[in-house]
Amino acid sequence: MTDTMNPPAAADERAALEQRLIEASAVGMTTAVWASVKPDAIAVYDSHGAHTLAKINANANKVARFLRANGLLPGDPVALLCSNRAEFVEVLQGCLRCGVRLTPVNWHLTADEIAYVVNDCRAKVLFAETRYEGGLKASAGAPRLVAKAAIGGDAEGFLSYADDVLGAYDGSDIDDPVPGNTMLYTSGTTGRPKGVYRKRLNQIPFVLGGARGYDHERDVQLCVGPAYHAAPLGIDVRGPMSQGVPIVFMDGRWDSEAVLRTIEQYRVTHGHMVAIMFQRLLSLPPEVRAKYDLSSLRAIIHGAAPTPPDVKRGMIEWLGPILSEYYAGSEGGGGFHISSEEWLRKPGSVGRPENPENTRVLDEEGNPVAPGEPGMLYFKAAANNPFEYFNDPEKTAASHRDGYFTLGDVGYFDEDGYLFLTGRTAECIISGGVNIYPQEIDNELIKHPAVEDSCTIGVPNGEWGEEVKSVVTLNPGFQGSPELAKDIQTFARDRLAGFKVPRSIEFVDELPRSPAGKIQRKKVREPYWAGRARSI
């Protein structure tokens, strides 16, 4: 009997397309495949307009030829400082098909910090958006550069991306693609950030893109985080691009209502967010949330920072069981994923490992700990494509132990094998010899009606070594006062063991965050330890 819904010819065409994509993914040419299938389909929506697959693909070929014309060979490094716009995708795709190693640079950094990354990755070519003066200044301190191209306008000492790259080279598909690579920089818990280097391109985004069940004819991916960061780059850019799914880029400061408006306007089906985004969306008045049709949403994935259980539960109640959570780092350590339904049975967990042998929880002596007991998390190093910290063998060695590596995270497995994160070793508060994990405290304080967000830290205490302090931002309509601080402490005392209750509460207008949405606990902590020989 013939399957009228899936005739053999259509099935054969899908199988042939899938095989082409698998082969193309190895040399960075999946966009070329999609451009041949549906050239006029939109690949990227950004603040400058809509950009077709044919245009993105042609411009990627021009970038590849520009790099080769400037003498770059496979393995040579390139740096990209660019906001969420089509040119980011073009440069990325061009690099991935001509064998070079691309480092997307955090445009929030100062000129000195940008110069450090550009020099540390040993970039020979820099693409820099003119809106970021720090990137233009940084190029003066990067002696290895052989070419600089300005995106979005003209800049002294820079070639024009529009004229000298896109206007000067052929856009037809290159006939000798060479697989390129990316090297992203970690935010760093101590010292300068370091590049996470692998010899070959990480293919996980392509695999995950297929696993997410995209329908290239109707699905739309929203990118609200900075594309240079590991999670948006993999989940919001490389994944959907590999599957022929358009990306809607949002740029600029977070605007909760604008996010809802964008979802409705573009009929967004997929998104990636972090905890603070959830918190701010939930803070919108009910009547504002009700204004927008979000029925197109099918999947919201989140990670990067712990999400307070009440916040996640609130998002599931609002949007339905479409949230899924992952746990991984730029270095790897993935394999953890949990659906909404599963999380509701195990609130606070980031899931179970696909292979329990790939994860260990160890004490300070390197011994396995019992279920329910926190310890340092270690992940099995990839045998076929391991990472290293670029040009830093000491840091690489320090993160590894017996074929496993750590991201510095602390957590425990429960009796059913579900992982719960409790903090990072750099954040652990040691008071009177007792380890206190600040995330556990933050998860409770966020439930107080006045608290928008919380960052708990250890501050000096002459008797106990450290004492617990929470620095919080408040929801609209609340003012910081000694009375409110006491009320929050009383609230915490009802929910936490006495030694975990903050000894003091400080109110601030804003907490420092990385572009990925993680609270920079180290920055909050530093002023309290300034001028001291020890910081614990």
XYZ file of C-alpha atoms in Angstrom:
536
model
C 0.000 0.000 0.000
C 1.280 3.460 -0.878
C 1.675 5.883 2.013
C -0.160 8.920 0.648
C 1.204 11.137 3.425
C 4.817 10.132 2.761
C 5.142 8.943 -0.843
C 8.361 7.088 -1.696
C 9.665 9.894 -3.918
C 9.384 12.451 -1.100
C 11.055 10.075 1.343
C 13.896 9.515 -1.104
C 14.334 13.257 -1.540
C 14.492 13.788 2.240
C 17.050 11.014 2.620
C 19.178 12.479 -0.169
C 18.994 15.948 1.425
C 19.974 14.585 4.829
C 22.996 12.852 3.305
C 24.055 16.047 1.544
C 23.777 17.958 4.826
C 25.855 15.394 6.711
C 28.599 15.625 4.107
C 28.381 19.422 3.944
C 28.544 19.815 7.735
C 32.070 18.399 7.736
C 33.326 21.313 5.622
C 31.060 24.151 6.790
C 28.835 24.109 3.708
C 25.359 23.323 5.067
C 24.195 26.847 4.210
C 25.293 26.224 0.615
C 23.081 23.145 0.531
C 20.070 25.033 1.845
C 20.743 27.919 -0.542
C 20.542 25.464 -3.417
C 17.263 24.021 -2.092
C 15.422 27.266 -1.262
C 17.566 30.280 -2.232
C 14.871 32.901 -1.648
C 13.945 31.692 1.836
C 14.926 34.005 4.675
C 17.970 32.915 6.652
C 18.339 35.857 9.044
C 16.091 38.633 10.299
C 17.947 41.448 12.061
C 17.497 45.150 12.755
C 18.718 45.892 9.222
C 16.169 43.741 7.397
C 15.644 40.230 6.064
C 18.478 38.277 4.455
C 17.963 35.295 2.176
C 19.859 32.034 2.205
C 21.272 32.859 -1.224
C 22.638 36.178 0.058
C 24.126 34.746 3.273
C 25.734 31.892 1.368
C 27.184 34.124 -1.361
C 28.606 36.522 1.199
C 30.158 33.624 3.124
C 31.940 32.582 -0.067
C 33.199 36.145 -0.496
C 34.546 36.147 3.063
C 36.348 32.866 2.399
C 37.965 34.271 -0.762
C 38.912 37.491 1.033
C 40.706 35.509 3.741
C 42.553 33.382 1.215
C 43.524 36.453 -0.783
C 45.137 37.865 2.357
C 47.294 34.778 2.706
C 45.408 32.890 5.390
C 45.923 29.151 5.385
C 44.009 26.360 7.138
C 44.475 26.685 10.878
C 45.179 30.424 10.800
C 43.216 32.532 13.310
C 40.550 35.179 12.689
C 38.754 37.417 15.218
C 35.188 38.724 14.872
C 33.716 41.546 16.954
C 30.114 41.865 15.824
C 26.637 42.227 17.269
C 23.626 40.058 16.424
C 23.348 40.786 12.730
C 23.629 38.966 9.399
C 27.331 39.765 9.001
C 28.083 37.644 12.064
C 26.639 34.610 10.270
C 28.389 35.459 7.013
C 31.831 35.664 8.604
C 31.196 32.533 10.663
C 30.115 30.561 7.598
C 33.016 31.895 5.537
C 35.554 30.846 8.147
C 34.047 27.385 8.591
C 34.420 26.621 4.882
C 37.970 27.878 4.314
C 39.794 26.127 7.120
C 40.565 29.018 9.461
C 39.935 29.214 13.214
C 37.400 31.884 14.228
C 37.253 33.542 17.643
C 34.077 35.597 18.202
C 34.975 38.388 20.640
C 32.840 39.736 23.463
C 31.933 43.279 22.441
C 31.164 44.234 26.044
C 34.903 44.228 26.805
C 37.147 47.266 27.067
C 39.678 48.057 24.331
C 42.471 46.545 26.426
C 40.475 43.372 27.060
C 39.592 43.042 23.381
C 43.237 43.552 22.434
C 44.176 40.782 24.849
C 41.795 38.302 23.186
C 42.793 39.331 19.656
C 46.469 38.913 20.551
C 46.028 35.779 22.630
C 44.161 33.976 19.847
C 46.928 35.249 17.484
C 44.448 36.646 14.985
C 45.725 37.562 11.539
C 42.452 39.149 10.399
C 39.971 41.163 12.448
C 36.379 41.885 11.456
C 35.075 44.652 13.742
C 31.745 46.445 13.861
C 32.192 50.205 13.882
C 29.659 50.768 16.667
C 32.172 49.298 19.148
C 34.941 51.822 19.525
C 36.870 49.461 21.789
C 37.329 47.000 18.941
C 38.646 49.666 16.599
C 41.094 50.912 19.221
C 42.165 47.392 20.114
C 43.377 46.720 16.572
C 46.219 49.201 17.061
C 47.678 46.898 19.703
C 47.489 43.729 17.606
C 50.709 43.511 15.558
C 49.909 40.136 13.975
C 46.988 41.523 11.971
C 47.482 41.502 8.216
C 43.988 42.770 7.399
C 41.151 44.579 9.186
C 37.622 44.964 7.869
C 35.014 47.318 9.347
C 31.393 46.149 9.513
C 28.544 48.662 9.431
C 30.460 51.705 8.235
C 33.897 53.148 7.587
C 36.762 53.285 10.073
C 40.239 54.704 9.748
C 42.817 52.039 9.017
C 40.146 49.431 8.180
C 38.992 48.044 4.885
C 35.263 48.281 4.219
C 33.427 44.993 4.723
C 30.751 46.137 2.282
C 33.125 47.361 -0.443
C 36.436 45.530 0.013
C 35.012 42.142 0.979
C 31.480 41.782 -0.362
C 32.057 44.128 -3.286
C 35.369 42.714 -4.392
C 35.058 38.930 -4.437
C 33.065 36.220 -6.208
C 30.061 34.834 -4.360
C 29.767 31.484 -6.109
C 30.363 28.386 -3.986
C 34.030 27.670 -3.439
C 34.894 24.326 -4.974
C 37.559 23.310 -2.444
C 36.082 23.864 1.024
C 38.297 23.032 3.985
C 36.759 22.483 7.440
C 37.295 25.467 9.703
C 37.011 25.762 13.452
C 35.987 28.051 16.282
C 37.763 28.905 19.518
C 35.707 30.630 22.182
C 37.027 32.281 25.317
C 35.774 31.352 28.751
C 34.701 34.114 31.113
C 37.343 32.889 33.546
C 36.987 32.508 37.307
C 40.562 33.617 37.945
C 42.947 35.667 35.842
C 42.497 36.335 32.147
C 40.006 34.363 30.053
C 41.406 31.505 28.014
C 40.531 30.096 24.629
C 38.948 26.651 24.599
C 40.772 25.001 21.729
C 40.016 21.810 19.833
C 41.848 20.549 16.792
C 38.605 19.995 14.904
C 35.252 21.736 14.753
C 32.783 20.630 17.382
C 29.932 18.985 15.458
C 27.522 18.911 18.404
C 25.499 21.939 17.158
C 24.817 20.142 13.869
C 23.808 16.955 15.682
C 21.647 18.854 18.170
C 20.086 20.860 15.364
C 18.806 17.618 13.881
C 17.807 16.255 17.271
C 15.610 19.266 18.002
C 13.218 18.161 15.287
C 13.236 21.374 13.285
C 10.826 21.736 10.395
C 12.639 24.000 7.921
C 9.364 24.998 6.276
C 7.712 26.470 9.363
C 10.102 26.773 12.318
C 11.790 30.016 13.408
C 14.641 30.377 15.926
C 14.893 33.405 18.214
C 18.354 34.582 19.324
C 18.168 37.013 22.253
C 21.622 36.373 23.730
C 24.921 37.556 22.217
C 25.846 35.303 19.308
C 29.530 35.311 20.276
C 28.782 33.291 23.407
C 29.030 29.489 23.272
C 25.365 28.674 23.937
C 23.726 31.154 21.521
C 26.400 30.405 18.920
C 25.688 26.688 19.031
C 21.979 26.619 19.833
C 20.655 29.812 18.205
C 22.983 30.123 15.214
C 24.841 27.004 14.102
C 22.037 24.582 14.981
C 19.178 26.238 13.074
C 21.431 27.321 10.189
C 22.456 23.705 9.696
C 18.772 22.745 9.420
C 17.637 25.539 7.101
C 15.680 27.322 9.848
C 15.620 31.160 9.891
C 17.091 33.072 12.820
C 15.527 36.186 14.325
C 18.296 38.256 15.905
C 17.472 40.648 18.724
C 20.079 43.243 19.588
C 20.645 45.816 22.298
C 19.545 45.880 25.912
C 17.023 43.343 27.128
C 13.415 44.450 26.696
C 10.915 41.910 28.029
C 7.897 43.209 26.158
C 9.905 43.505 22.933
C 10.759 39.812 23.235
C 7.068 38.890 23.433
C 6.288 41.229 20.555
C 9.014 39.610 18.448
C 7.771 36.090 19.183
C 4.306 37.073 18.019
C 5.502 39.014 14.968
C 7.760 36.282 13.555
C 5.781 33.306 14.883
C 8.880 32.099 16.700
C 8.871 28.380 17.487
C 12.234 27.886 19.226
C 14.265 29.921 21.681
C 17.169 29.790 24.099
C 17.192 31.807 27.319
C 18.831 32.055 30.724
C 17.400 32.450 34.206
C 17.433 36.242 34.444
C 15.462 36.452 31.204
C 12.781 34.203 32.696
C 12.679 36.324 35.830
C 12.232 39.535 33.887
C 9.555 38.061 31.647
C 7.632 36.846 34.684
C 7.921 40.323 36.213
C 5.807 41.800 33.422
C 2.298 42.692 34.537
C -0.227 39.946 33.678
C -2.081 42.260 31.321
C 1.119 42.861 29.315
C 1.886 39.158 29.050
C -1.691 38.502 27.944
C -1.430 40.995 25.051
C 0.766 38.747 22.922
C 0.037 35.526 21.078
C 2.802 33.092 22.005
C 1.041 30.012 20.703
C 3.689 29.439 18.032
C 6.297 28.500 20.674
C 7.188 24.806 20.658
C 10.507 24.637 22.505
C 12.473 26.859 24.884
C 15.845 25.500 25.927
C 17.768 27.027 28.787
C 21.004 26.637 30.702
C 24.241 28.597 31.376
C 23.090 29.677 34.855
C 20.991 27.977 37.546
C 17.288 28.792 37.400
C 15.503 29.154 40.741
C 12.849 26.432 40.926
C 9.970 28.854 41.497
C 10.982 30.817 38.409
C 11.111 27.748 36.215
C 7.830 26.480 37.561
C 6.284 29.866 36.779
C 7.513 29.688 33.175
C 6.105 26.174 32.731
C 2.754 27.256 34.143
C 2.713 30.188 31.728
C 3.998 28.608 28.498
C 3.294 24.951 29.113
C 5.769 22.047 29.318
C 7.926 23.346 26.454
C 10.990 24.141 28.563
C 13.995 21.863 28.490
C 17.237 22.386 30.364
C 20.788 21.411 29.494
C 24.036 21.429 31.408
C 27.423 21.847 29.729
C 30.297 24.288 29.359
C 32.418 25.679 26.559
C 34.871 22.909 27.379
C 32.218 20.217 27.107
C 30.832 18.128 29.931
C 27.421 17.885 28.337
C 25.114 14.938 28.118
C 22.694 16.381 30.688
C 19.186 17.290 29.616
C 15.839 17.390 31.389
C 12.331 17.978 30.037
C 9.631 19.997 31.774
C 7.710 16.885 32.818
C 10.836 15.263 34.233
C 11.900 18.456 36.002
C 8.532 18.795 37.718
C 9.236 15.425 39.312
C 12.791 16.500 40.203
C 12.661 20.295 40.635
C 16.099 21.874 40.608
C 17.805 19.053 38.722
C 19.627 19.469 35.401
C 18.945 15.842 34.482
C 20.664 12.487 34.371
C 23.779 11.769 32.310
C 23.321 9.820 29.115
C 26.209 7.637 30.269
C 26.833 7.600 34.053
C 30.433 6.500 33.424
C 31.140 9.890 31.853
C 30.603 11.843 35.087
C 32.219 11.631 38.511
C 31.575 13.525 41.741
C 34.746 13.633 43.836
C 35.838 15.074 47.151
C 39.000 17.155 47.590
C 41.148 14.005 47.754
C 39.681 12.673 44.530
C 37.465 10.047 46.147
C 33.880 9.409 44.954
C 31.198 10.834 47.238
C 27.917 9.247 48.263
C 24.569 10.214 46.680
C 23.311 13.463 48.146
C 26.804 14.646 49.101
C 28.178 17.617 47.102
C 31.533 17.311 45.424
C 33.509 18.515 42.443
C 32.040 17.415 39.107
C 34.371 15.762 36.613
C 33.561 14.768 33.040
C 35.269 12.253 30.805
C 37.570 13.970 28.329
C 36.722 13.343 24.690
C 39.173 10.849 23.242
C 38.766 11.898 19.612
C 38.659 15.715 19.959
C 39.728 16.831 23.455
C 39.900 20.482 24.441
C 42.834 22.381 25.823
C 43.187 25.915 27.106
C 44.959 27.680 24.289
C 48.620 28.322 25.001
C 48.166 27.413 28.676
C 49.248 23.829 29.368
C 49.329 24.462 33.120
C 45.657 25.462 33.255
C 44.783 22.537 31.012
C 46.605 20.107 33.294
C 45.068 21.635 36.428
C 41.549 21.036 35.128
C 42.178 17.342 34.385
C 42.388 14.300 36.620
C 42.803 10.709 35.423
C 41.216 11.257 32.015
C 38.432 13.504 33.361
C 38.170 17.295 33.512
C 36.254 19.773 35.661
C 34.519 23.061 34.959
C 34.861 23.957 38.638
C 31.218 23.168 39.356
C 29.989 21.567 42.555
C 26.959 19.323 42.710
C 25.533 15.989 43.770
C 23.558 13.077 42.390
C 20.433 12.022 44.192
C 19.487 8.393 44.758
C 17.899 8.218 41.299
C 20.971 9.531 39.501
C 19.724 13.087 38.891
C 22.297 15.855 39.075
C 21.751 18.957 41.207
C 24.192 21.869 40.979
C 25.015 23.703 44.183
C 27.673 26.171 43.110
C 31.239 26.560 41.972
C 34.347 25.975 44.023
C 35.363 29.590 43.480
C 32.020 30.679 44.961
C 31.881 28.298 47.896
C 31.566 30.110 51.236
C 33.517 28.551 54.091
C 32.239 29.763 57.428
C 33.594 28.158 60.563
C 34.870 25.252 58.457
C 31.420 24.600 56.964
C 30.930 24.763 53.199
C 27.948 26.884 52.161
C 26.803 26.935 48.537
C 25.384 30.345 47.592
C 23.070 29.172 44.827
C 20.972 27.307 47.354
C 20.445 30.556 49.279
C 19.699 32.578 46.137
C 17.060 30.041 45.117
C 15.145 30.800 48.312
C 15.606 34.573 48.471
C 14.228 34.949 44.950
C 10.893 33.671 46.270
C 10.484 36.766 48.462
C 7.984 39.126 46.795
C 10.387 42.082 47.015
C 13.439 40.348 45.550
C 14.033 40.512 41.820
C 17.445 38.816 41.936
C 20.045 37.770 44.466
C 23.794 37.171 44.612
C 25.019 35.564 47.816
C 28.703 35.800 48.680
C 31.098 35.261 51.545
C 32.500 38.393 53.202
C 35.204 38.679 55.905
C 34.379 37.676 59.463
C 37.096 37.816 62.101
C 35.729 34.850 64.022
C 34.280 32.563 61.362
C 36.547 33.445 58.448
C 33.587 34.287 56.230
C 29.989 35.159 56.801
C 27.070 34.984 54.424
C 25.943 38.177 52.729
C 23.299 38.580 50.032
C 23.319 41.455 47.558
C 19.876 41.837 45.976
C 17.970 43.870 43.445
C 14.338 44.687 44.160
C 11.165 44.422 42.143
C 9.379 47.641 41.151
C 7.450 49.187 44.014
C 9.900 48.166 46.750
C 12.528 50.335 48.476
C 15.550 49.054 50.342
C 15.439 49.644 54.098
C 16.650 48.025 57.336
C 13.097 46.802 57.887
C 12.952 45.111 54.491
C 16.373 43.540 55.061
C 15.133 42.017 58.321
C 12.000 40.776 56.613
C 14.068 39.018 53.932
C 16.268 37.435 56.615
C 13.194 36.205 58.471
C 11.851 34.826 55.208
C 15.145 32.999 54.633
C 15.269 31.663 58.187
C 11.969 29.885 57.604
C 13.445 28.090 54.609
C 17.138 27.568 55.305
C 19.336 26.143 58.026
C 20.449 28.867 60.423
C 24.065 28.889 59.257
C 22.928 29.572 55.682
C 20.785 32.611 56.486
C 22.462 35.831 55.289
C 23.936 37.808 58.144
C 23.405 40.961 56.103
C 21.433 42.129 53.089
C 22.576 44.866 50.744
C 20.350 46.493 48.136
C 21.728 47.513 44.752
C 20.191 48.789 41.527
C 21.899 46.204 39.318
C 24.023 43.075 39.612
C 26.954 42.576 37.243
C 26.324 39.882 34.666
C 28.246 38.277 31.892
C 26.702 38.600 28.422
C 25.551 34.990 28.843
C 23.366 36.081 31.746
C 25.441 34.646 34.569
C 25.835 36.761 37.681
C 29.529 37.614 38.042
C 29.753 36.600 41.661
C 33.466 37.311 41.754
C 32.874 40.971 40.886
C 30.247 41.279 43.609
C 32.624 39.674 46.104
C 35.826 41.580 45.285
C 35.137 44.937 47.024
C 34.617 43.255 50.390
C 38.036 41.568 50.225
C 40.006 44.482 48.767
C 43.329 45.109 50.501
C 43.432 41.740 52.251
C 46.172 39.184 51.816
C 43.590 36.394 51.754
C 40.160 36.243 50.192
C 38.734 33.388 52.244
